[in-house]
Coordinates of C-alpha atoms in Angstrom, one line a residue:
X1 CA 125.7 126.3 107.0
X2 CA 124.0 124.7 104.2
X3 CA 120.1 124.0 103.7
X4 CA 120.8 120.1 103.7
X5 CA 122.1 120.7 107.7
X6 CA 119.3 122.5 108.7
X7 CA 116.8 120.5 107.4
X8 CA 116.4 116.6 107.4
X9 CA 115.9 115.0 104.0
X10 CA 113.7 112.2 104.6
X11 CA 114.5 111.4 101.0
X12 CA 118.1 111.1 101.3
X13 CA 117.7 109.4 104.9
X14 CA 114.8 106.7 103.1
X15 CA 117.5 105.6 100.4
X16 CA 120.4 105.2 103.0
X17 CA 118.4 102.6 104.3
X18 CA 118.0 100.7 101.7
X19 CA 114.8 101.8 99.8
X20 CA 114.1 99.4 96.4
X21 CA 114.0 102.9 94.0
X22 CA 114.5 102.2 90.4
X23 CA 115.2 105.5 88.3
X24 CA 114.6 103.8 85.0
X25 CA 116.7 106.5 83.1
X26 CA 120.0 104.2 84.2
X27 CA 118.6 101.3 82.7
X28 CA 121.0 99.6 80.4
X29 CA 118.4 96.4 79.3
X30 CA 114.9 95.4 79.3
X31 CA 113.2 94.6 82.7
X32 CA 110.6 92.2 83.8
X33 CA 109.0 92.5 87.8
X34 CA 106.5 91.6 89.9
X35 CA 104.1 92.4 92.9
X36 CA 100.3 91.5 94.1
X37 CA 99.8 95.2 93.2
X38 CA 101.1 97.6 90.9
X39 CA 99.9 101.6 91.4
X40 CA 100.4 103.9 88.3
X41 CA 101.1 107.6 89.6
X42 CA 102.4 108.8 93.0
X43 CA 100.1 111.6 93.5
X44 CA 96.7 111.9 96.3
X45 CA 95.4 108.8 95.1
X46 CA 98.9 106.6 94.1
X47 CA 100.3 107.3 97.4
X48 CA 97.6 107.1 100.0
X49 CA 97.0 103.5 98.1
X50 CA 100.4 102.5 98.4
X51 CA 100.5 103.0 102.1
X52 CA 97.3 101.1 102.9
X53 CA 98.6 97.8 100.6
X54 CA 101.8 98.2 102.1
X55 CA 100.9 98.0 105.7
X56 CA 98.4 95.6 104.9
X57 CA 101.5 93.4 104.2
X58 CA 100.8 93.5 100.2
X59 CA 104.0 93.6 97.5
X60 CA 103.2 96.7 95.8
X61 CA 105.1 98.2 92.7
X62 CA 104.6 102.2 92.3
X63 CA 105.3 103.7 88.6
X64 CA 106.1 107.4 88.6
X65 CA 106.8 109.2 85.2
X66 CA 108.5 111.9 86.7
X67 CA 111.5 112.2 89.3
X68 CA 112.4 111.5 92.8
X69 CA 113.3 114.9 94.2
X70 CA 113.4 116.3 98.1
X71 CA 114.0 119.5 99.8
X72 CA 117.4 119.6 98.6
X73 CA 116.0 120.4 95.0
X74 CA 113.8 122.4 96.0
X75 CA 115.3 126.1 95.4
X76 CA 112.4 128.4 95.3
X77 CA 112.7 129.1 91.4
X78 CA 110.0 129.1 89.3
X79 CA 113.0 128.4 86.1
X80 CA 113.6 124.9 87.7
X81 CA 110.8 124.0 89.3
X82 CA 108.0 124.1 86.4
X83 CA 110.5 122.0 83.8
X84 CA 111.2 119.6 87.0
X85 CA 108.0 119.6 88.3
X86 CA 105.1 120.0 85.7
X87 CA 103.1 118.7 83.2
X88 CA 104.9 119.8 80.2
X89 CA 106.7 122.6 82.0
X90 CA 103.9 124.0 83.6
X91 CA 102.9 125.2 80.1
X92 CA 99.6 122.2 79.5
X93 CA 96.9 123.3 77.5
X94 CA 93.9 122.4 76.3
X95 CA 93.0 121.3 72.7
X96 CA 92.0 124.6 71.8
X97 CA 95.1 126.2 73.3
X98 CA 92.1 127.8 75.4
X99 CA 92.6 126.9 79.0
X100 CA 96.0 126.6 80.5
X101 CA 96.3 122.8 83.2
X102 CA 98.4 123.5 85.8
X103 CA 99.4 119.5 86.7
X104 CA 102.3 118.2 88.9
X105 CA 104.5 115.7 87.0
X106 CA 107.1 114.3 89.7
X107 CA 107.1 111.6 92.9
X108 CA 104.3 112.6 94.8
X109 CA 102.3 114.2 91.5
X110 CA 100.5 117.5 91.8
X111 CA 100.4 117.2 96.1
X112 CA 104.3 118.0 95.9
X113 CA 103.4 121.6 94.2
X114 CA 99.9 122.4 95.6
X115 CA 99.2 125.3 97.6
X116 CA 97.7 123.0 100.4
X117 CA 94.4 124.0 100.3
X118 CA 92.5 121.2 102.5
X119 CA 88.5 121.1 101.9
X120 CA 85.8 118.2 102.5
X121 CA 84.1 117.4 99.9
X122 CA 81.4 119.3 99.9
X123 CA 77.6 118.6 100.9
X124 CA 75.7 119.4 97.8
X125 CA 77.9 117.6 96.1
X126 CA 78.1 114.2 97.8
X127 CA 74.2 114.6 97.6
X128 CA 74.1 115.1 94.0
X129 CA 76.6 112.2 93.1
X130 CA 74.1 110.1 95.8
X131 CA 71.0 110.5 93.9
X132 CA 72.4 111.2 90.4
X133 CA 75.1 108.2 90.3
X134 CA 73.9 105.9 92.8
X135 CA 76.6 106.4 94.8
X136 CA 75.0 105.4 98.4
X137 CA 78.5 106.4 100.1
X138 CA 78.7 109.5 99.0
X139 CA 77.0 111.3 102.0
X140 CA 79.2 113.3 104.6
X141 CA 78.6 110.7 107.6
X142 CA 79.9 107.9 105.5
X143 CA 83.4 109.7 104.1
X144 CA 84.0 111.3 107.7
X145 CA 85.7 108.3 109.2
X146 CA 88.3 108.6 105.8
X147 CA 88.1 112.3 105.7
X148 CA 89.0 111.7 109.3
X149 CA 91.8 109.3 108.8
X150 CA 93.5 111.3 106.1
X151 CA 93.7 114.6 108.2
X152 CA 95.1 113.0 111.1
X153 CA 97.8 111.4 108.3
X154 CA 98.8 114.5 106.6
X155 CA 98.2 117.2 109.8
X156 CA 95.4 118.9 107.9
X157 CA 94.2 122.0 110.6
X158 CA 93.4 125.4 110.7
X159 CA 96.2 127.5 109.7
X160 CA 97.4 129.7 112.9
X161 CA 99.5 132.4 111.5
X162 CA 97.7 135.5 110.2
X163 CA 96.9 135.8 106.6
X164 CA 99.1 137.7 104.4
X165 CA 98.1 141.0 102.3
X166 CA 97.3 139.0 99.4
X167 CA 94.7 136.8 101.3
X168 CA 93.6 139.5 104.1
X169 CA 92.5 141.7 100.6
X170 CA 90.0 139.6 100.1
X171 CA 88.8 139.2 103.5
X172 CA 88.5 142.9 104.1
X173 CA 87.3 143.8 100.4
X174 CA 84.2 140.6 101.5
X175 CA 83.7 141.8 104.7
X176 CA 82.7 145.3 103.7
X177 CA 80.1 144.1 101.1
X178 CA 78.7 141.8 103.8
X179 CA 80.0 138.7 101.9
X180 CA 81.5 136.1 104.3
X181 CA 84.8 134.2 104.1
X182 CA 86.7 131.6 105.9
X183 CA 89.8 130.4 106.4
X184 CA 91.4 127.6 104.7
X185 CA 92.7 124.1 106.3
X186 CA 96.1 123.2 105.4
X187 CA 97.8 120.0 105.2
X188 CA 101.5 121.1 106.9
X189 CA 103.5 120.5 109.6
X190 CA 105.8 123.1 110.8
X191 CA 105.2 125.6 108.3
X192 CA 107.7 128.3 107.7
X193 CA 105.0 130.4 105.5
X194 CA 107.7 131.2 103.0
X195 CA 104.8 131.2 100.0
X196 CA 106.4 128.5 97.4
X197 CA 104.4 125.9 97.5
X198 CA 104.1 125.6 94.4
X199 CA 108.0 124.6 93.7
X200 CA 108.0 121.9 96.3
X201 CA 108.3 122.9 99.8
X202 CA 112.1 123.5 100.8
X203 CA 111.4 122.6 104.4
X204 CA 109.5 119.7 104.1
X205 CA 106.5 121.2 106.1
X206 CA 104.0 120.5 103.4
X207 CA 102.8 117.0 104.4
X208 CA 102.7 115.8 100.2
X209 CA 102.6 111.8 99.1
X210 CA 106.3 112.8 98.8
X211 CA 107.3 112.8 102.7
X212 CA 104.2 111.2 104.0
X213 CA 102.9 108.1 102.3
X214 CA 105.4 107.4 99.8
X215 CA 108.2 107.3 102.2
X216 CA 105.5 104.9 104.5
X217 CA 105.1 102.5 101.6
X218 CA 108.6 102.1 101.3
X219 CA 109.5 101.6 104.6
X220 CA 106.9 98.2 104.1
X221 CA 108.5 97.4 101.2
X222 CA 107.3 98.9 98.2
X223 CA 109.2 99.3 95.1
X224 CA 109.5 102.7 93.2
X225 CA 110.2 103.1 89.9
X226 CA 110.8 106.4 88.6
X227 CA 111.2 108.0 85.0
X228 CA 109.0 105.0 84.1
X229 CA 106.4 106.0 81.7
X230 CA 103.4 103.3 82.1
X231 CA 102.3 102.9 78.3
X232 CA 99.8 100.6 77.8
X233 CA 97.8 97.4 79.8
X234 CA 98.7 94.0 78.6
X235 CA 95.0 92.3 78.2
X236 CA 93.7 88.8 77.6
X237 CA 89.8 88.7 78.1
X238 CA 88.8 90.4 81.3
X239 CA 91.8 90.5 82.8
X240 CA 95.5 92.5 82.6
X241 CA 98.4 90.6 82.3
X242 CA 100.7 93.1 82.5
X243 CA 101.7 96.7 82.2
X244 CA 103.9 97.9 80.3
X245 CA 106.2 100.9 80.6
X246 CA 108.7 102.6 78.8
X247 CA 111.9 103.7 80.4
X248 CA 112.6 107.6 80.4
X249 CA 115.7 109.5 79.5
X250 CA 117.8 111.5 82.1
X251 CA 115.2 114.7 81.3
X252 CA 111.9 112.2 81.3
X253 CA 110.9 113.3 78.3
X254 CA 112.2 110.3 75.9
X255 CA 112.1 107.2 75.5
X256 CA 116.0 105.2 76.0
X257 CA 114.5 102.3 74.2
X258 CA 114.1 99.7 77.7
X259 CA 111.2 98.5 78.7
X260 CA 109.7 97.4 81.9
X261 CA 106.9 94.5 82.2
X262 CA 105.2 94.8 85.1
X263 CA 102.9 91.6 86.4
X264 CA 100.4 91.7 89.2
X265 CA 97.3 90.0 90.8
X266 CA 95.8 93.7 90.7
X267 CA 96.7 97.1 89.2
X268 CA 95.7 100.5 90.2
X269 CA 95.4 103.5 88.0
X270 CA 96.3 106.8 89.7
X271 CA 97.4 108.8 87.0
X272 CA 95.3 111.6 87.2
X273 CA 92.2 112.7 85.3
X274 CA 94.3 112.9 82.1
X275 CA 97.2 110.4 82.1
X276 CA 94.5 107.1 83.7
X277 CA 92.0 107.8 80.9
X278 CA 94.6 108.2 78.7
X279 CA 96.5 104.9 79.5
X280 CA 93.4 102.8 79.4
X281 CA 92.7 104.5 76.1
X282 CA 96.4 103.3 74.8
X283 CA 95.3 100.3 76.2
X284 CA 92.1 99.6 74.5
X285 CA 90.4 98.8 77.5
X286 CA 86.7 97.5 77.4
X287 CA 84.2 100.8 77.6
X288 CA 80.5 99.3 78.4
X289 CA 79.5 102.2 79.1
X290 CA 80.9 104.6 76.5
X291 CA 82.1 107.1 79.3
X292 CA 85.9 106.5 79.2
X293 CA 87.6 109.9 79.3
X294 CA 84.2 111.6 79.0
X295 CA 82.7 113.8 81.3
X296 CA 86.0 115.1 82.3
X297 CA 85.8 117.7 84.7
X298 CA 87.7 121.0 85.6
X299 CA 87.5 123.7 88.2
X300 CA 87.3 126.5 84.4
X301 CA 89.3 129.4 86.7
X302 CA 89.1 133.2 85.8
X303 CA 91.4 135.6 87.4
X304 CA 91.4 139.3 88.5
X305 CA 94.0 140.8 89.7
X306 CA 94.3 144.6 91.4
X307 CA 97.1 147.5 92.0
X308 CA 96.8 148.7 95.7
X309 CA 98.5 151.8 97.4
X310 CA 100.1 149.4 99.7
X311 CA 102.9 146.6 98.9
X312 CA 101.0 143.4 98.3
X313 CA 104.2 141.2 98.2
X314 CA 101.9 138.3 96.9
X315 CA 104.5 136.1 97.1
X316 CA 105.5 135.7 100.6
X317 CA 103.0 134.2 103.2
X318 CA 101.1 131.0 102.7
X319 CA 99.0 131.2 100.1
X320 CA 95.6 130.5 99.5
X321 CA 94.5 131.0 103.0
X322 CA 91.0 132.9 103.4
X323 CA 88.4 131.9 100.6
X324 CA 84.5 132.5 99.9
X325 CA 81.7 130.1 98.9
X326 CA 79.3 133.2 99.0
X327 CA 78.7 132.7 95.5
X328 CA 78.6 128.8 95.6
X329 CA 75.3 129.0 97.3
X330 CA 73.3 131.4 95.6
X331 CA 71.3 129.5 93.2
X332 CA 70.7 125.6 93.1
X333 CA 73.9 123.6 92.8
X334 CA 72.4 122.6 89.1
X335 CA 71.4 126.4 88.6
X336 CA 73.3 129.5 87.0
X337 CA 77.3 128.6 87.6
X338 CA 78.9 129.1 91.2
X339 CA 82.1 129.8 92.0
X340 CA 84.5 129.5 94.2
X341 CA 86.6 132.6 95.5
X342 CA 90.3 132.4 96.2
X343 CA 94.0 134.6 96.4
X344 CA 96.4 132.6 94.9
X345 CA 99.9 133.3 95.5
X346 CA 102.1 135.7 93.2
X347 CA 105.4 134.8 91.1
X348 CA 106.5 136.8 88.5
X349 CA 106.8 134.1 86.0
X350 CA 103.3 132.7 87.1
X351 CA 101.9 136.2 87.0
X352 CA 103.0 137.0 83.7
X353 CA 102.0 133.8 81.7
X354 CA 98.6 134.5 83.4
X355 CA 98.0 138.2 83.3
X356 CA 96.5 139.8 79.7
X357 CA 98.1 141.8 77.2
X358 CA 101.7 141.9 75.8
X359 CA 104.3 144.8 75.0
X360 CA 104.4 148.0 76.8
X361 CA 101.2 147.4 78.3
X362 CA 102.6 143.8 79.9
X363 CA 105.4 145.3 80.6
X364 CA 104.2 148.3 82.8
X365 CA 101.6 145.7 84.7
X366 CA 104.6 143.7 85.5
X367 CA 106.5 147.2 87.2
X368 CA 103.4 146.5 89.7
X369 CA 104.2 143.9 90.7
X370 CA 104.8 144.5 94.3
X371 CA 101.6 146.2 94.6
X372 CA 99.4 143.6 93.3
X373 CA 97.0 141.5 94.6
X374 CA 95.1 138.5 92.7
X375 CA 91.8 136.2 93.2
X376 CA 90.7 133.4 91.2
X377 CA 87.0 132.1 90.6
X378 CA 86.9 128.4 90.7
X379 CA 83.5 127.7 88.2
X380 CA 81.7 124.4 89.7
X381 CA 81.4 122.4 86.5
X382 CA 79.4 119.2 85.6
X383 CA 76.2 120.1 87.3
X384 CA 74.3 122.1 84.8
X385 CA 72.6 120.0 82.1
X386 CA 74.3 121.7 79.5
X387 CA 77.6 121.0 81.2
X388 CA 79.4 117.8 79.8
X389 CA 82.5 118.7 80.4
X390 CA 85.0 117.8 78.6
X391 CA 87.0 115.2 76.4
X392 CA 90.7 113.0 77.1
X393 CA 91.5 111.8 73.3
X394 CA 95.0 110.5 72.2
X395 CA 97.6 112.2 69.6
X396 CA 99.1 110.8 67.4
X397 CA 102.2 109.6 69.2
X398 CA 99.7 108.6 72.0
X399 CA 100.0 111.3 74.1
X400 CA 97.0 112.5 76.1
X401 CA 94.9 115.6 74.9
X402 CA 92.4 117.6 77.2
X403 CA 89.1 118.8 74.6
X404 CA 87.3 121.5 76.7
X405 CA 84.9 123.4 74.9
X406 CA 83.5 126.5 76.5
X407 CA 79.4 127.1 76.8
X408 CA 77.1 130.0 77.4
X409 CA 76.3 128.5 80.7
X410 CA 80.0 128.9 81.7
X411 CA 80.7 132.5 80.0
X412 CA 77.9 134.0 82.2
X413 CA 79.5 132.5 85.4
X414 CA 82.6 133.6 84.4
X415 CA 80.8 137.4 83.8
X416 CA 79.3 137.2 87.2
X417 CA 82.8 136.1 88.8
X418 CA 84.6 138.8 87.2
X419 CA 82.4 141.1 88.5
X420 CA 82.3 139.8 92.1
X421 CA 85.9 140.1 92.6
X422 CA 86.2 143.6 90.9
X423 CA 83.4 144.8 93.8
X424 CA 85.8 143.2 96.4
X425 CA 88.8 144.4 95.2
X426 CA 87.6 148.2 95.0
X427 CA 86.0 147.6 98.4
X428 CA 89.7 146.8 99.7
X429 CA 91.0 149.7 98.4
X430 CA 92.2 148.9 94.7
X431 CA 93.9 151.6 93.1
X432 CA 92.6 149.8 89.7
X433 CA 91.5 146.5 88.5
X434 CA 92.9 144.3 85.7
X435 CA 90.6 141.8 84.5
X436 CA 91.5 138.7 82.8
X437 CA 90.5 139.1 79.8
X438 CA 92.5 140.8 76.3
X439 CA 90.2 143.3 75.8
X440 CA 90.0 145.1 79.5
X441 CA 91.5 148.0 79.8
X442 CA 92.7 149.1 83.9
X443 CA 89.4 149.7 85.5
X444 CA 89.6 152.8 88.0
X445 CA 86.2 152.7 90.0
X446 CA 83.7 150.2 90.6
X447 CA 81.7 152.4 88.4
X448 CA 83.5 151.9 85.6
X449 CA 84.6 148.6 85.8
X450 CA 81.2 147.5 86.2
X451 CA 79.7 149.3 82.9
X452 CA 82.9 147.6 81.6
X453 CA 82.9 144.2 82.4
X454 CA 79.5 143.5 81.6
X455 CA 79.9 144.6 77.7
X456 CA 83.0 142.6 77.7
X457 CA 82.7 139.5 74.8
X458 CA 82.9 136.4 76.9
X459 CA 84.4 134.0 74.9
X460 CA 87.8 131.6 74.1
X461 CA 91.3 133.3 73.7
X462 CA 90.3 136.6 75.0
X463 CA 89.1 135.8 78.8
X464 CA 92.0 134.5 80.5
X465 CA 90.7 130.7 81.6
X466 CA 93.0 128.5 83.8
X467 CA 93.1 125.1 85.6
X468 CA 94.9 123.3 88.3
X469 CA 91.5 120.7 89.2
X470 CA 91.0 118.1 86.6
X471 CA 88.8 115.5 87.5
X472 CA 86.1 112.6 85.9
X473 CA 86.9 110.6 82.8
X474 CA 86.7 107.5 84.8
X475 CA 83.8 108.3 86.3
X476 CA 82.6 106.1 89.2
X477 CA 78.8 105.0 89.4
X478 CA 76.4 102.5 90.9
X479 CA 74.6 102.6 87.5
X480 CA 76.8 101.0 84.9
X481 CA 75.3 103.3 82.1
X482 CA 77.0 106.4 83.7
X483 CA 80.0 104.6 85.3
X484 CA 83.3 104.0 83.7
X485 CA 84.2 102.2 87.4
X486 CA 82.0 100.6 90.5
X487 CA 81.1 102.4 93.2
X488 CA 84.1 100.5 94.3
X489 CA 86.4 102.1 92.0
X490 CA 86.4 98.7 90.3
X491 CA 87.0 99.3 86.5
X492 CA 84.1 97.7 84.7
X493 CA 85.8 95.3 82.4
X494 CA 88.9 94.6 83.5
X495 CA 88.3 92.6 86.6
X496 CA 91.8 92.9 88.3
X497 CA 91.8 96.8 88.1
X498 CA 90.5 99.6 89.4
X499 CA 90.9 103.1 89.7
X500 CA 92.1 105.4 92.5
X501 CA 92.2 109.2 91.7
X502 CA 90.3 112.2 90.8
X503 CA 89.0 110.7 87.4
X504 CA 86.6 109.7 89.7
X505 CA 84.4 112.0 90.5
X506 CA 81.3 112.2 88.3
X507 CA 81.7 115.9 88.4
X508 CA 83.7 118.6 89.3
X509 CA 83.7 119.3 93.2
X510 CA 83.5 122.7 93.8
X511 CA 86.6 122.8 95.7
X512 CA 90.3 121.9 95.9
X513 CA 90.3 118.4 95.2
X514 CA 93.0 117.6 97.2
X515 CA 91.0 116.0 100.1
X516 CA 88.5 114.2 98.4
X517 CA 90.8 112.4 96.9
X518 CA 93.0 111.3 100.1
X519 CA 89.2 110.3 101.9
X520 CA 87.7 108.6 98.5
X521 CA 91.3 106.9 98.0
X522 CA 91.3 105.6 102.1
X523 CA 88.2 104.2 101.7
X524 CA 88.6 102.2 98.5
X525 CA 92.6 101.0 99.1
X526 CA 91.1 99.8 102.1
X527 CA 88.4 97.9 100.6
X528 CA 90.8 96.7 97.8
X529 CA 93.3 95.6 100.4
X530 CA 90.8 93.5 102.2
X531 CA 89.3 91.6 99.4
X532 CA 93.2 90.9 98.5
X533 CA 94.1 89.5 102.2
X534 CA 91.0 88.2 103.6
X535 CA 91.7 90.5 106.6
X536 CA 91.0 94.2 107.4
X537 CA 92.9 96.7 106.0
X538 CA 96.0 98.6 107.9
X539 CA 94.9 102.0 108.6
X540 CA 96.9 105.3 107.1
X541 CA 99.3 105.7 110.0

């Protein structure tokens, strides 16, 4: 019996009943339409705002660059998920070639190849954007109502299975240095803890814009257009006219030469932190401030991984399920660099982009590969004084670039991180440790990879930096010197748009952003919706 009669496609069922889904690509002339709302991007932010204007009884028009794909397509290879999937095939960088951006490029954006990793936005930082961005909201008893609303929405709870090897390492390795863990929410529903998350979740279980809000929208009327690349704002004074988009080839990767013109009372930008500065750049959009695509933030990610005894069969079992903040907390939040501790899942074409070294030496890592075990450091960014983040430009062709440089303040994090998970790794039992970085050789003791990571150089191209968490660039504030948008998410401007993603966030957020977004996004699309209507706003359902 075939996957498709086992499990429901709520795709396949959604367009049976008449769903308005463009795919551009078959477009054989240009094409004008219209809405009282069009979103740009189906990710966290895209799709939780097209559910709340579509319940509230708004027309809303969603623009997606990348495909409309289900459970059907979803095979559980890394081959034909990345080119499907990704940002430039998994493979985005930034300018410097330095960091590799790990960004979801399909209907439902990066929530359709997360890892599910469900965290509040933390404390410290809703305090810091309070009283550094005059952000009066931005306090835990004001977001829990959306936090609230958005769990409910997407099932986000404690995961009840036990945690595989690859996540109990870290648990047991922390717990025998004293260092506490917890375990991580996930947003799911049925899970069948296969581990590929990250190539869209064959079974549907992962509760993504893809089967929860998108679908929703939909069903209320909403039009999607797909393989529709929004290119630049139409504007006359303070307001858009129009948005206009170019139509994709069968790949999405080309232009086919048709165009799309796209009019609305209101548009929202939900992009992402590099595609929404990026379009407002393209459309040489009014920057009072000077901010636009500035002060974009990342979660700068260094990895360690470690050869146990014991099969680690990283790759099966949810991931990401058991993570530490220890070392979030042990100086102030603007003080020496904290970071985040996580075991992200294994897959030998993930692993070996990632892991150091080429040749013989790659090659004999990669015979481990049932034996190892990997953690990631998630650096808390944007805090620091000396931390500015980094830079959205355009190429050439008009294409979005990521500038990121590196500082001192973030090389001696990164130091301290790889050092941290070393100690735990060893305490779990390593066999040896393989640090992310070119020059490492394979640690054997604690010993020596202590002496040896702290004489390592610290510096781009030879520590192994990563990123899935890119955030700011369209940075909200109630002071319009530091604010790109309102506290409202109201691009300042441009008085019939606003903003709706993780461009943002003033600053990085020191964990998953996955979350903050859905809550941030409630609470704005349902402020949006109501100053549209006159009425309140339809809840997330």
């Amino acid at each position: 019996m075939s996957k498709e009669h086992i499990i429901p496609d709520p795709i396949r069922a959604g367009l049976a009943r008449g769903w308005d889904v463009v795919d551009a690509s078959g477009l054989t002339e240009d094409r004008s339409m219209q809405a009282d709302v069009v979103i740009v991007g189906s990710g966290a932010g895209g799709g939780i705002s097209a559910e709340i204007l579509a319940r509230s009884g708004l027309s809303v028009i969603v623009v997606e660059e990348g495909a409309l794909l289900s459970s059907r397509d979803f095979n559980m290879r890394e081959a034909e998920a990345y080119p499907s999937l990704y940002q430039e095939s998994a493979a985005r960088k930034t300018a410097d070639k330095g960091i590799d951006i790990l960004q979801g490029r399909t209907v439902g954006g990066s929530t359709t190849v997360n890892w599910t990793s469900s965290f509040r936005t933390p404390p410290d930082t809703l305090a810091w954007w309070k009283r550094r961005h005059a952000l009066p909201d931005a306090t835990p008893e004001s977001m829990a109502p959306w936090f609230e609303m958005a769990e409910r929405r997407l099932k986000v709870g404690d995961w009840q299975a036990a945690p595989n090897e690859n996540n109990d390492i870290l648990r047991r390795g922390a717990e025998k240095l004293g260092i506490p863990t917890g375990f991580i929410r996930r947003n799911v529903n049925g899970c069948w803890n296969l581990g590929y998350c990250g190539m869209g979740c064959p079974t549907n279980a992962k509760q993504s814009m893809l089967v929860t809000t998108i679908p929703a929208a939909l069903d209320h009327g909403a039009t999607l257009l797909t393989r529709a690349r929004a290119e630049r704002f139409a504007i006359r004074g303070e307001h858009v006219e129009e948005l206009v988009c170019q139509a994709l080839d069968t790949q999405g990767l080309r232009p086919s030469g048709r165009v799309l013109r796209l009019r609305a009372r209101h548009y929202v930008v939900a992009g992402g932190a590099i595609n929404s500065p990026a379009l407002l750049l393209r459309s040489e959009a009014p920057d009072p401030s000077g901010m636009l695509g500035r002060r974009t933030f990342l979660h700068p990610t260094v990895i360690s991984a470690a050869i146990f005894p014991q099969r680690v069969d990283g790759w099966a079992g949810a991931p990401q399920t058991v993570y530490s903040d220890h070392f979030l907390h042990q100086a102030p939040v603007d003080g020496p660099m904290g970071y985040k501790l996580e075991a992200p899942p294994l897959h030998p074409l993930l692993m070996a982009t990632k892991m150091s070294g080429f040749g013989a030496h790659h090659a004999d890592i990669m015979r481990e590969f049932p034996h190892t075990h990997a953690m990631l450091a998630l650096l808390r960014d944007g805090f620091h004084e000396d931390s500015q983040g980094g830079r959205v430009a355009l190429r050439a062709d008009g294409s979005p670039e990521l500038d990121y440089p590196l500082n001192d303040v973030l090389w001696e994090g990164a130091r301290r991180a790889l050092l941290s998970m070393a100690e735990i790794q060893f305490a779990a039992g390593a066999r040896e440790v393989l640090t992310g970085h070119e020059m490492a050789p394979r640690y054997a003791s604690w010993a020596e990879a202590r002496r040896g990571i702290a004489g390592l150089p610290q510096r781009l191209h030879l520590t192994r930096v990563v990123s899935a968490h890119v955030m700011g660039g369209c940075a909200m504030s109630g002071d319009e010197r530091l604010g790109v948008t309102d506290a409202n998410g109201r691009y300042r401007g441009l008085a019939n748009v606003s903003v709706h993603d993780g461009s943002l966030f003033p600053t990085s957020v020191g964990a998953n952003p996955q979350l903050s977004i859905y809550g941030l996004t409630a609470r704005l699309a349902s402020g949006l919706a109501a100053a549209l209507t006159g009425r309140q706003a339809a809840p997330l359902a």
